[in-house]
Short mmCIF file of C-alpha atoms in Angstrom, two decimals:
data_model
loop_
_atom_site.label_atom_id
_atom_site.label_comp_id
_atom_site.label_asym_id
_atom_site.label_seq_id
_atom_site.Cartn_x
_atom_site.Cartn_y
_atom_site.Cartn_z
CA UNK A 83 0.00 0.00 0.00
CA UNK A 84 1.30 3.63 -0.70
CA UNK A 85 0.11 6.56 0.37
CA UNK A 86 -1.66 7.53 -2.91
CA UNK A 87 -3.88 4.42 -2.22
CA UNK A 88 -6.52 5.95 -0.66
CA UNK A 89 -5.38 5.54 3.12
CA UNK A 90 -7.65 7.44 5.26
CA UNK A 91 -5.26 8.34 7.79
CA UNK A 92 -2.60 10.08 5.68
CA UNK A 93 0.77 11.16 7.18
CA UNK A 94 1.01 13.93 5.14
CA UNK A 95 -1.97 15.99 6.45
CA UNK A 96 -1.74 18.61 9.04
CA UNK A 97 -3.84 16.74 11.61
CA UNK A 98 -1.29 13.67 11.66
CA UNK A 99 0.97 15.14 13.54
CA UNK A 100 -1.52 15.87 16.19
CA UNK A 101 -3.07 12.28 16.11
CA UNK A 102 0.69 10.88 16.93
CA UNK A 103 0.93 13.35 19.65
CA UNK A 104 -2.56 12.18 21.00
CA UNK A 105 -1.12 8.44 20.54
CA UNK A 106 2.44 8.90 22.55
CA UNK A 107 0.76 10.18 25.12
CA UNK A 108 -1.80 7.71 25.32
CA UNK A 109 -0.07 4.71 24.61
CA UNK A 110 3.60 5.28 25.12
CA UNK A 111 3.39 4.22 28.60
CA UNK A 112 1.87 0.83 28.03
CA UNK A 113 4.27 0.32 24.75
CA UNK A 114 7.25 1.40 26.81
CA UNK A 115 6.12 -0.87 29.62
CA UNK A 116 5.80 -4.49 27.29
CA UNK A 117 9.15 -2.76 25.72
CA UNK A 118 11.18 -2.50 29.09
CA UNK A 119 9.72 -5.94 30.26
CA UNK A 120 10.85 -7.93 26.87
CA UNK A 121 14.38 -6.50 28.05
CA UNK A 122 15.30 -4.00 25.29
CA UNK A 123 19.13 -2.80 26.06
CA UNK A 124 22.22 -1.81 24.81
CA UNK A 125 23.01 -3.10 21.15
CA UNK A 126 20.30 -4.90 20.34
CA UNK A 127 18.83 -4.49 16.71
CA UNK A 128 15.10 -3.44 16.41
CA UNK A 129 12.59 -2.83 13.46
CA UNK A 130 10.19 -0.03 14.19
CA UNK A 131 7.07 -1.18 11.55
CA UNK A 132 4.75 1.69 10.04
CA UNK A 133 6.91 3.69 12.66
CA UNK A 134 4.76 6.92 11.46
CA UNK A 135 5.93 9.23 14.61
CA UNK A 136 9.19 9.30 16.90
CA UNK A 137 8.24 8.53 20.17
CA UNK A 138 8.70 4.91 20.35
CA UNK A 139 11.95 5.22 18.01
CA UNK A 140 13.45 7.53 19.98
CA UNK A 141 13.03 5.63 23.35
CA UNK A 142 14.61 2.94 21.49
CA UNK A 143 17.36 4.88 20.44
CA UNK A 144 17.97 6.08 23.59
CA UNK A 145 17.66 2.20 25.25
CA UNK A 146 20.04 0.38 22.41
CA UNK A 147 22.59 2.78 22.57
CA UNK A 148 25.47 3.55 19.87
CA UNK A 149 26.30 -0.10 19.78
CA UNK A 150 22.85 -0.85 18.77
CA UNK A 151 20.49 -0.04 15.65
CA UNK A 152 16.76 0.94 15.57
CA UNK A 153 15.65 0.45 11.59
CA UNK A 154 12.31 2.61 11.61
CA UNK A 155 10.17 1.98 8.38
CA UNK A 156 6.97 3.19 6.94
CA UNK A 157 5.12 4.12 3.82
CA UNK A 158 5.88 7.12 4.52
CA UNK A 159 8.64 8.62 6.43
CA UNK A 160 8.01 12.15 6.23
CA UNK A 161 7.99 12.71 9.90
CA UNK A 162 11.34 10.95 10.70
CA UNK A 163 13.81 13.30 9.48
CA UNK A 164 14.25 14.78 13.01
CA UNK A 165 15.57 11.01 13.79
CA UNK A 166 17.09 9.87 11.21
CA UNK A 167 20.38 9.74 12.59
CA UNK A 168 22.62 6.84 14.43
CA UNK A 169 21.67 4.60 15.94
CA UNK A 170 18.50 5.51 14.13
CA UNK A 171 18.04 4.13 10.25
CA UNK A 172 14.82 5.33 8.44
CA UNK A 173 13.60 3.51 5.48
CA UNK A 174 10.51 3.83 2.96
CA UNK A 175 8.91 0.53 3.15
CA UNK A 176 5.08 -1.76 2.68
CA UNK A 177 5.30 -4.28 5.57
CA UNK A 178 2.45 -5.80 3.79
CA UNK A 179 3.97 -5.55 0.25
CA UNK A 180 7.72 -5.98 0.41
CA UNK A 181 9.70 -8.99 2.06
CA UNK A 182 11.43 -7.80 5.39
CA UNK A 183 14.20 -5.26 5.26
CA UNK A 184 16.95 -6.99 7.13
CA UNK A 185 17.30 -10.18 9.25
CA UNK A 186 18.41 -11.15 12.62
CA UNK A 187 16.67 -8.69 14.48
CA UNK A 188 16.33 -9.01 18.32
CA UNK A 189 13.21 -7.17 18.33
CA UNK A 190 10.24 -6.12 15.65
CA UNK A 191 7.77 -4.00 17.08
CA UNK A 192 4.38 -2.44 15.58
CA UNK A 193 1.73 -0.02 17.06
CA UNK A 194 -1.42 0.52 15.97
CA UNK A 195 -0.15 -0.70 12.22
CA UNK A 196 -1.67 -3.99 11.36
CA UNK A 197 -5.16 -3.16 11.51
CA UNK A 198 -4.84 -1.27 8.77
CA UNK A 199 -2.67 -3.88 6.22
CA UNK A 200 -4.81 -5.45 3.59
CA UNK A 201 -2.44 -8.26 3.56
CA UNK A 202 -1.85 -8.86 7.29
CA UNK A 203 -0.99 -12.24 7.07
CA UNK A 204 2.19 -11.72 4.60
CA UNK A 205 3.13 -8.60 7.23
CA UNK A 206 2.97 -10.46 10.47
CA UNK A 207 4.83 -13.48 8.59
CA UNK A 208 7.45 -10.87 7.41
CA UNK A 209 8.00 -9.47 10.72
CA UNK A 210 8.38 -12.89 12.23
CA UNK A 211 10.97 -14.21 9.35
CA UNK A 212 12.91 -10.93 10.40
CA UNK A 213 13.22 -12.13 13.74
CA UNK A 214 16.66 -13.73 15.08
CA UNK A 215 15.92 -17.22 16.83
CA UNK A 216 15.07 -15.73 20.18
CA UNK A 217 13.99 -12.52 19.12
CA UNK A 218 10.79 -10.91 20.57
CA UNK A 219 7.66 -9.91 18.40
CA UNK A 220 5.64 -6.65 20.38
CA UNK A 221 1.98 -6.11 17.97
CA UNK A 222 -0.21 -3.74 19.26
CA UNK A 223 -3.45 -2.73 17.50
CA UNK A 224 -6.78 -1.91 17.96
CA UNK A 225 -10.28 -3.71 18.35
CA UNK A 226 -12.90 -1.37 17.89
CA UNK A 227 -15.22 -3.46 17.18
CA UNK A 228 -14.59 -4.69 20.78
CA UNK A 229 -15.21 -1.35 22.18
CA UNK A 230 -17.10 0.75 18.67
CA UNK A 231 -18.51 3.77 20.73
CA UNK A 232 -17.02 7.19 20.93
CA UNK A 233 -18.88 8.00 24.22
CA UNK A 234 -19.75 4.81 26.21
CA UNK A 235 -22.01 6.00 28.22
CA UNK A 236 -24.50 7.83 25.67
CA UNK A 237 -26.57 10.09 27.76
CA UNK A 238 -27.34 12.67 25.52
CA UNK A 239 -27.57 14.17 21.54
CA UNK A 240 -23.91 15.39 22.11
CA UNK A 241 -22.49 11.72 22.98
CA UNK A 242 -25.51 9.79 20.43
CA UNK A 243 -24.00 12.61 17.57
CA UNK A 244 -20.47 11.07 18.69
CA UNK A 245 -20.94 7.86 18.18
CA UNK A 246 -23.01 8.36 14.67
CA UNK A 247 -19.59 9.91 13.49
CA UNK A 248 -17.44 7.12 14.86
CA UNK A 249 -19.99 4.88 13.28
CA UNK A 250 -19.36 6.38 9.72
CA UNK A 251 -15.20 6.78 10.70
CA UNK A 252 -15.42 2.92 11.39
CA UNK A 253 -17.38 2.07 7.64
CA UNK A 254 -15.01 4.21 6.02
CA UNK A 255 -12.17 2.09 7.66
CA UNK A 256 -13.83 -0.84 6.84
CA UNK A 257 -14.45 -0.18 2.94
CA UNK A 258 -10.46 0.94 3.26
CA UNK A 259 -9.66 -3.23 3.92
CA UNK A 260 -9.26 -2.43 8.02
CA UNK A 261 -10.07 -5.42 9.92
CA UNK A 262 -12.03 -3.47 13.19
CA UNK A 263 -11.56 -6.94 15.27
CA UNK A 264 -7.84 -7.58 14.57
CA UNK A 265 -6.73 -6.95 17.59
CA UNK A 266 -8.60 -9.69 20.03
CA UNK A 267 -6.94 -11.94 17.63
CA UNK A 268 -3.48 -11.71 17.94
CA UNK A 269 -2.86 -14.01 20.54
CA UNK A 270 -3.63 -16.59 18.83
CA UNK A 271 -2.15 -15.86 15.52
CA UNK A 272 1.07 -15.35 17.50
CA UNK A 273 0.70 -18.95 18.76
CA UNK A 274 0.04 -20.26 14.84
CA UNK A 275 2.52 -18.47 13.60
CA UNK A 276 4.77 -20.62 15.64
CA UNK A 277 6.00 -17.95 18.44
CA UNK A 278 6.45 -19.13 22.25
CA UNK A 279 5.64 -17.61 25.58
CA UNK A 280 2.56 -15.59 23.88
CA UNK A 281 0.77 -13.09 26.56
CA UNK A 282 -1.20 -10.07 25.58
CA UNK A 283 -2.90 -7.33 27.76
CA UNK A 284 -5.55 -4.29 26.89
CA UNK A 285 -5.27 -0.90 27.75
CA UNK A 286 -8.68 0.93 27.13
CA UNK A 287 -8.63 5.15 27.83
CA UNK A 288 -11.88 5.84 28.95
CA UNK A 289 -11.40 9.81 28.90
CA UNK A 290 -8.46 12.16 29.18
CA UNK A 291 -7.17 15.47 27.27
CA UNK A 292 -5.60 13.47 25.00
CA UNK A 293 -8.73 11.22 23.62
CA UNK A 294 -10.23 14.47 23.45
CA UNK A 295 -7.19 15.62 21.52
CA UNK A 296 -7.37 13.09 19.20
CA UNK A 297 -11.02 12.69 18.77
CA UNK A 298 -10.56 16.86 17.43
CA UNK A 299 -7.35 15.75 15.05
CA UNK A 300 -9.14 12.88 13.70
CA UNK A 301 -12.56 13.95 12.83
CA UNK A 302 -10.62 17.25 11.09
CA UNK A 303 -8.64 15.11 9.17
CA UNK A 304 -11.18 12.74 8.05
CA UNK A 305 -14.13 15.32 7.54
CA UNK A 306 -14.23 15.70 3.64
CA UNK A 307 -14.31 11.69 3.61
CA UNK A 308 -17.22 11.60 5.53
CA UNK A 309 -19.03 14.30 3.38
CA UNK A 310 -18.16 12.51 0.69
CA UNK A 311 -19.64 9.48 1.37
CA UNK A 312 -22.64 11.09 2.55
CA UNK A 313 -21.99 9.97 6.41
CA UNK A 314 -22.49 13.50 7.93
CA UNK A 315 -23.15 17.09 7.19
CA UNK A 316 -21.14 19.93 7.78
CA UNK A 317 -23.30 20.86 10.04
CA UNK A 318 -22.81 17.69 12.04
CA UNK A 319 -19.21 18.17 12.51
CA UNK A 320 -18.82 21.54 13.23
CA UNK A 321 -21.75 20.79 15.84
CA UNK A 322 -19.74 17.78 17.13
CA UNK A 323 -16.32 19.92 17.02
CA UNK A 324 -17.75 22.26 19.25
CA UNK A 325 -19.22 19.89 21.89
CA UNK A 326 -15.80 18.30 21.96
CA UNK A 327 -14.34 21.48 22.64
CA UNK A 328 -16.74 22.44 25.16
CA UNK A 329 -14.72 20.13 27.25
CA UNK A 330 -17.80 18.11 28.85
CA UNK A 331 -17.59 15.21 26.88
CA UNK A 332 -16.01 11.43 28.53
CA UNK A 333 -13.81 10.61 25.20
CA UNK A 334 -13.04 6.96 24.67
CA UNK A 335 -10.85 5.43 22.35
CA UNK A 336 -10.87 1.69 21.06
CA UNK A 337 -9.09 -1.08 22.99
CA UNK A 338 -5.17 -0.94 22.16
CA UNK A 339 -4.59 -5.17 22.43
CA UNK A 340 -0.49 -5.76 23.26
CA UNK A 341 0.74 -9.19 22.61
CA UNK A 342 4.21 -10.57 22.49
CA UNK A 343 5.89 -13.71 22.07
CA UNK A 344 9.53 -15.38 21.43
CA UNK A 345 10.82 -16.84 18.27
CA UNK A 346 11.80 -20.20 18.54
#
């Protein structure tokens, strides 16, 4: 997939950068938790998949150390100049397209990638083949069909107008090839796929700034695709910005599922 094909979520746009902010601070501390506990250190080799943003690479970086190497890859790679130095590597690359871009790797790591693969078999068998024997695989995506609702608890036309919009954010993903129930799954593909010591834990934001941040970045940058489809009216969103702005709103975001295993 490139980022001509019609990827809703394009790194390019204005709003991206925002949605990656929203995501490190959600989700860095559960990533950099699993990360710490698979016992990332000095000169081991990583692969940062669909790497998109710099958080997680440049906690890497910073754990590997100048004997180590963290490759980051992604369709795009616009927004990984500021890193792209040693022991950092930054490569253009389709996880679910291309074979894997090196071998022997002690770790392969992807966040909130997979979902979003057409071909997520060939990318999860890549990023295992890349592994050394005894290498660690860390996949984290979402479920939201687990979890589909912008405001759980749907009291009102604010939080019911919420979830109508996540409801047409979630077809447009679908009709894009994202599977919205990956992530409950990866357990067990870890286990087919032939990896040992498989465990996997959820972390589920119920509300915070940065859901609301995020639920602002994300309906911006997706608004002419739901206009276009005929999914809302301008006059839904800019009713919907506003109520998220108001600030009285309990944000949530889809499950993020973390499982990890060990090559054989």
């Amino acid at each position: 997939m490139t980022p001509s094909d019609g990827y809703l979520l394009d790194n390019r746009q204005t709003e991206a950068g925002e949605r990656f902010d929203a995501f490190a601070s959600l989700f860095d501390p559960t990533t950099f938790r699993h990360l710490e506990r698979l016992g990332v250190g000095p000169g081991w080799r990583c692969w940062e998949v669909g790497a998109g943003g710099t958080s997680v690479v440049s906690w890497l970086a910073r754990k590997v150390g100048p004997t180590g190497t963290v490759l980051a890859t992604d369709i795009d790679t616009s927004r990984l100049d500021t890193v792209a130095r040693p022991p950092v590597q930054v490569r253009t690359h389709d996880v679910g397209g291309e074979g894997p871009p090196g071998r022997g790797f002690d770790l392969v790591h992807a966040r909130l990638v997979l979902v979003h693969v057409p071909d997520r078999e060939r990318a999860l068998r890549s990023m295992i083949d890349a592994l050394r024997p005894g290498g660690r695989l860390l996949i984290e995506d979402a479920d939201p069909a687990l979890q589909p609702l912008t405001c759980p608890d749907e009291h009102g036309p604010e939080e019911r107008l919420a979830n109508r919009l996540r409801q047409g954010f979630r077809r447009l993903l679908a009709e894009r090839g994202a599977d919205l129930s990956y992530g409950r799954r990866l357990p067990r593909l870890l286990r087919e796929a032939g990896l040992r010591q498989v465990e996997a834990d959820a972390y589920f934001p119920l509300t915070s700034p940065a859901c609301t941040a995020l639920e602002l970045a994300t309906v911006r940058q997706i608004r002419g695709r739901l206009l276009g489809a005929g999914l809302a009216t301008d006059e839904d969103i800019d009713r919907h910005l506003a109520n998220v702005a108001a600030g009285g709103m309990d944000l949530a975001t889809a499950p993020m599922i973390s499982a990890w295993g060990r090559k054989v």
